[in-house]
Short mmCIF file of C-alpha atoms in Angstrom, two decimals:
data_model
loop_
_atom_site.label_atom_id
_atom_site.label_comp_id
_atom_site.label_asym_id
_atom_site.label_seq_id
_atom_site.Cartn_x
_atom_site.Cartn_y
_atom_site.Cartn_z
CA UNK M 111 -132.93 15.36 -56.92
CA UNK M 112 -129.60 16.91 -55.98
CA UNK M 113 -131.46 18.91 -53.32
CA UNK M 114 -132.91 15.70 -51.90
CA UNK M 115 -129.44 14.21 -51.63
CA UNK M 116 -128.31 17.41 -49.92
CA UNK M 117 -130.81 16.77 -47.13
CA UNK M 118 -128.55 13.92 -45.99
CA UNK M 119 -125.30 15.91 -46.15
CA UNK M 120 -123.13 15.97 -43.02
CA UNK M 121 -122.96 19.79 -43.16
CA UNK M 122 -126.07 21.38 -41.62
CA UNK M 123 -125.72 24.47 -43.83
CA UNK M 124 -125.96 22.24 -46.91
CA UNK M 125 -129.06 20.57 -45.48
CA UNK M 126 -130.58 24.00 -44.80
CA UNK M 127 -129.99 25.18 -48.36
CA UNK M 128 -131.37 21.91 -49.71
CA UNK M 129 -134.57 22.25 -47.67
CA UNK M 130 -134.91 25.81 -48.93
CA UNK M 131 -134.45 24.64 -52.52
CA UNK M 132 -137.07 21.91 -52.15
CA UNK M 133 -139.56 24.38 -50.68
CA UNK M 134 -138.84 26.95 -53.37
CA UNK M 135 -139.68 24.48 -56.14
CA UNK M 136 -142.28 22.14 -54.58
CA UNK M 137 -142.62 18.67 -55.99
CA UNK M 138 -145.04 16.09 -54.61
CA UNK M 139 -142.40 13.40 -55.00
CA UNK M 140 -140.37 15.10 -52.25
CA UNK M 141 -143.00 14.95 -49.51
CA UNK M 142 -142.14 11.54 -48.05
CA UNK M 143 -138.45 12.42 -47.96
CA UNK M 144 -139.13 15.75 -46.24
CA UNK M 145 -141.25 14.08 -43.58
CA UNK M 146 -138.76 11.29 -43.02
CA UNK M 147 -135.88 13.76 -42.75
CA UNK M 148 -137.86 15.87 -40.27
CA UNK M 149 -138.08 12.84 -37.99
CA UNK M 150 -134.28 12.50 -37.69
CA UNK M 151 -132.87 15.99 -38.39
CA UNK M 152 -130.81 17.07 -35.33
CA UNK M 153 -130.63 20.84 -36.03
CA UNK M 154 -133.62 22.96 -35.05
CA UNK M 155 -133.24 25.56 -37.80
CA UNK M 156 -133.00 22.85 -40.47
CA UNK M 157 -136.13 21.16 -39.08
CA UNK M 158 -137.92 24.49 -39.26
CA UNK M 159 -136.94 24.87 -42.92
CA UNK M 160 -138.16 21.33 -43.59
CA UNK M 161 -141.49 22.31 -42.04
CA UNK M 162 -141.64 25.38 -44.26
CA UNK M 163 -140.88 23.24 -47.31
CA UNK M 164 -143.74 20.90 -46.41
CA UNK M 165 -146.18 23.80 -46.07
CA UNK M 166 -145.35 24.70 -49.68
CA UNK M 167 -146.84 21.43 -50.92
CA UNK M 168 -150.55 20.59 -51.35
CA UNK M 169 -152.30 20.06 -48.02
CA UNK M 170 -154.36 17.26 -49.56
CA UNK M 171 -151.15 15.23 -49.87
CA UNK M 172 -149.06 16.37 -46.91
CA UNK M 173 -151.74 16.20 -44.22
CA UNK M 174 -152.60 12.48 -44.52
CA UNK M 175 -148.89 11.63 -44.25
CA UNK M 176 -148.43 13.91 -41.24
CA UNK M 177 -151.49 12.42 -39.55
CA UNK M 178 -149.88 9.01 -39.85
CA UNK M 179 -146.64 10.36 -38.43
CA UNK M 180 -148.20 11.65 -35.20
CA UNK M 181 -148.58 7.99 -34.21
CA UNK M 182 -144.93 7.15 -34.88
CA UNK M 183 -142.91 5.36 -32.21
CA UNK M 184 -140.20 8.00 -32.67
CA UNK M 185 -140.72 11.05 -30.44
CA UNK M 186 -139.12 13.50 -32.85
CA UNK M 187 -141.30 12.23 -35.68
CA UNK M 188 -144.42 12.86 -33.57
CA UNK M 189 -143.17 16.27 -32.48
CA UNK M 190 -142.27 17.47 -35.96
CA UNK M 191 -145.50 16.19 -37.50
CA UNK M 192 -147.49 18.07 -34.87
CA UNK M 193 -145.39 21.20 -35.39
CA UNK M 194 -145.97 21.07 -39.14
CA UNK M 195 -149.70 20.52 -38.71
CA UNK M 196 -149.83 23.62 -36.51
CA UNK M 197 -148.09 25.62 -39.25
CA UNK M 198 -150.48 24.32 -41.93
CA UNK M 199 -153.37 25.26 -39.64
CA UNK M 200 -156.01 23.09 -41.31
CA UNK M 201 -158.64 22.37 -38.65
CA UNK M 202 -159.49 19.04 -40.26
CA UNK M 203 -156.41 17.76 -38.42
CA UNK M 204 -158.03 18.42 -35.03
CA UNK M 205 -159.20 14.81 -34.36
CA UNK M 206 -155.54 13.71 -34.44
CA UNK M 207 -154.75 15.84 -31.37
CA UNK M 208 -155.61 13.17 -28.84
CA UNK M 209 -155.42 13.25 -25.06
CA UNK M 210 -152.52 10.78 -25.35
CA UNK M 211 -150.51 13.29 -27.38
CA UNK M 212 -151.43 16.18 -25.08
CA UNK M 213 -150.00 14.16 -22.18
CA UNK M 214 -147.20 12.45 -24.12
CA UNK M 215 -144.33 11.28 -21.90
CA UNK M 216 -141.86 13.17 -24.10
CA UNK M 217 -141.94 16.88 -23.19
CA UNK M 218 -141.14 18.07 -26.71
CA UNK M 219 -143.98 16.01 -28.18
CA UNK M 220 -146.40 17.30 -25.54
CA UNK M 221 -145.33 20.89 -26.16
CA UNK M 222 -145.83 20.49 -29.90
CA UNK M 223 -149.25 18.97 -29.25
CA UNK M 224 -150.21 21.90 -27.00
CA UNK M 225 -149.20 24.42 -29.66
CA UNK M 226 -151.03 22.51 -32.39
CA UNK M 227 -154.13 22.11 -30.24
CA UNK M 228 -154.68 25.83 -29.64
CA UNK M 229 -154.33 26.47 -33.39
CA UNK M 230 -156.62 23.65 -34.52
CA UNK M 231 -159.29 23.46 -31.79
CA UNK M 232 -162.85 24.05 -33.06
CA UNK M 233 -164.74 26.84 -31.37
CA UNK M 234 -167.06 24.54 -29.44
CA UNK M 235 -164.28 22.43 -27.92
CA UNK M 236 -162.13 25.12 -26.31
CA UNK M 237 -163.40 24.46 -22.79
CA UNK M 238 -162.73 20.73 -23.02
CA UNK M 239 -159.22 21.41 -24.35
CA UNK M 240 -158.56 23.82 -21.48
CA UNK M 241 -159.62 21.15 -18.99
CA UNK M 242 -157.29 18.61 -20.61
CA UNK M 243 -154.35 21.01 -20.69
CA UNK M 244 -154.88 21.95 -17.05
CA UNK M 245 -154.09 18.34 -16.08
CA UNK M 246 -150.52 19.05 -17.20
CA UNK M 247 -149.96 21.96 -14.80
CA UNK M 248 -146.75 21.64 -12.80
CA UNK M 249 -145.14 19.37 -15.36
CA UNK M 250 -141.48 19.47 -16.34
CA UNK M 251 -138.93 22.25 -16.58
CA UNK M 252 -139.59 25.99 -16.59
CA UNK M 253 -139.46 25.92 -20.39
CA UNK M 254 -142.13 23.22 -20.52
CA UNK M 255 -144.28 25.04 -17.98
CA UNK M 256 -144.00 28.28 -19.94
CA UNK M 257 -145.10 26.46 -23.11
CA UNK M 258 -148.17 25.14 -21.31
CA UNK M 259 -148.97 28.57 -19.85
CA UNK M 260 -148.78 30.13 -23.30
CA UNK M 261 -151.08 27.47 -24.72
CA UNK M 262 -153.60 27.96 -21.93
CA UNK M 263 -153.50 31.75 -22.21
CA UNK M 264 -154.15 31.49 -25.95
CA UNK M 265 -157.51 29.92 -25.06
CA UNK M 266 -158.58 33.03 -23.15
CA UNK M 267 -160.86 33.47 -20.15
CA UNK M 268 -162.21 29.92 -20.40
CA UNK M 269 -159.12 28.75 -18.52
CA UNK M 270 -159.78 30.80 -15.37
CA UNK M 271 -162.08 28.30 -13.57
CA UNK M 272 -159.55 25.50 -14.18
CA UNK M 273 -156.70 27.62 -12.87
CA UNK M 274 -158.69 28.68 -9.80
CA UNK M 275 -159.60 25.07 -9.08
CA UNK M 276 -155.95 23.99 -9.31
CA UNK M 277 -154.86 26.89 -7.11
CA UNK M 278 -157.43 26.17 -4.39
CA UNK M 279 -157.76 22.39 -4.42
CA UNK M 280 -154.54 20.86 -5.72
CA UNK M 281 -152.17 19.52 -3.05
CA UNK M 282 -149.05 19.58 -5.20
CA UNK M 283 -147.33 22.95 -4.64
CA UNK M 284 -145.80 22.85 -8.14
CA UNK M 285 -149.25 22.60 -9.69
CA UNK M 286 -150.64 25.39 -7.51
CA UNK M 287 -147.72 27.69 -8.27
CA UNK M 288 -147.95 27.02 -12.00
CA UNK M 289 -151.69 27.71 -12.02
CA UNK M 290 -151.21 30.97 -10.13
CA UNK M 291 -148.38 32.08 -12.40
CA UNK M 292 -150.46 31.31 -15.50
CA UNK M 293 -153.37 33.39 -14.26
CA UNK M 294 -150.98 36.21 -13.40
CA UNK M 295 -149.64 36.15 -16.98
CA UNK M 296 -153.19 36.08 -18.36
CA UNK M 297 -153.96 39.28 -16.43
CA UNK M 298 -150.55 40.89 -16.92
CA UNK M 299 -148.72 39.59 -20.02
CA UNK M 300 -145.78 41.90 -19.30
CA UNK M 301 -145.08 40.36 -15.89
CA UNK M 302 -142.71 37.70 -17.26
CA UNK M 303 -143.01 34.00 -16.49
CA UNK M 304 -139.94 33.77 -14.27
CA UNK M 305 -141.19 36.55 -12.03
CA UNK M 306 -144.74 35.17 -12.02
CA UNK M 307 -143.69 31.63 -11.10
CA UNK M 308 -141.32 32.74 -8.34
CA UNK M 309 -143.98 35.01 -6.87
CA UNK M 310 -146.51 32.19 -7.03
CA UNK M 311 -144.10 29.79 -5.32
CA UNK M 312 -143.66 32.27 -2.46
CA UNK M 313 -147.42 32.62 -2.07
CA UNK M 314 -147.88 28.85 -2.06
CA UNK M 315 -145.08 28.36 0.45
CA UNK M 316 -146.49 31.08 2.70
CA UNK M 317 -149.95 29.51 2.50
CA UNK M 318 -148.55 26.11 3.44
CA UNK M 319 -146.72 27.58 6.41
CA UNK M 320 -149.87 29.30 7.66
CA UNK M 321 -151.82 26.09 7.21
CA UNK M 322 -149.28 24.13 9.25
CA UNK M 323 -149.38 26.73 12.02
CA UNK M 324 -153.17 26.55 12.10
#
């Protein structure tokens, strides 16, 4: 119980040690507190320890609570619940990964949903997931775009038709560049996203210039 109180301490190092202690000696009575703390914890490394502590508890108890949390009005609660579900890796959680979460207005929630989706997707639904994820091409910052590219690449060759379609038919240059960069990374993982996206932007810009001249 002292460890549970430590989760609310003003010192992040105390919260970290408390999360470690709770995970080291799992107790089902701690699950609700761990999930609630995950939804408000400001420090990334403490949140990660809270996730680890939750994975140390029985899935039969943690998963139903996490599945409720993905519908929370609080963005961090949704994000952390999705992150923890991806770490648990139980594919029974797949139905909770809805299109709404995959396109959530909060970038961190969407990124967590993308990562969870590629871990939990059943074999027969990979193509549909790839099509859904491809609707997010061009979204957000470089960090967000890289997260999406990694998620798409984890699905394998099934993504290529979607990327080609976005490259050839999409009017938004950000979407076209992101699609091209993702395919480049699929073919050459060592290229680096920054290089791939800048190269793709140049190709898109050059293509637009030629089109205008024509």
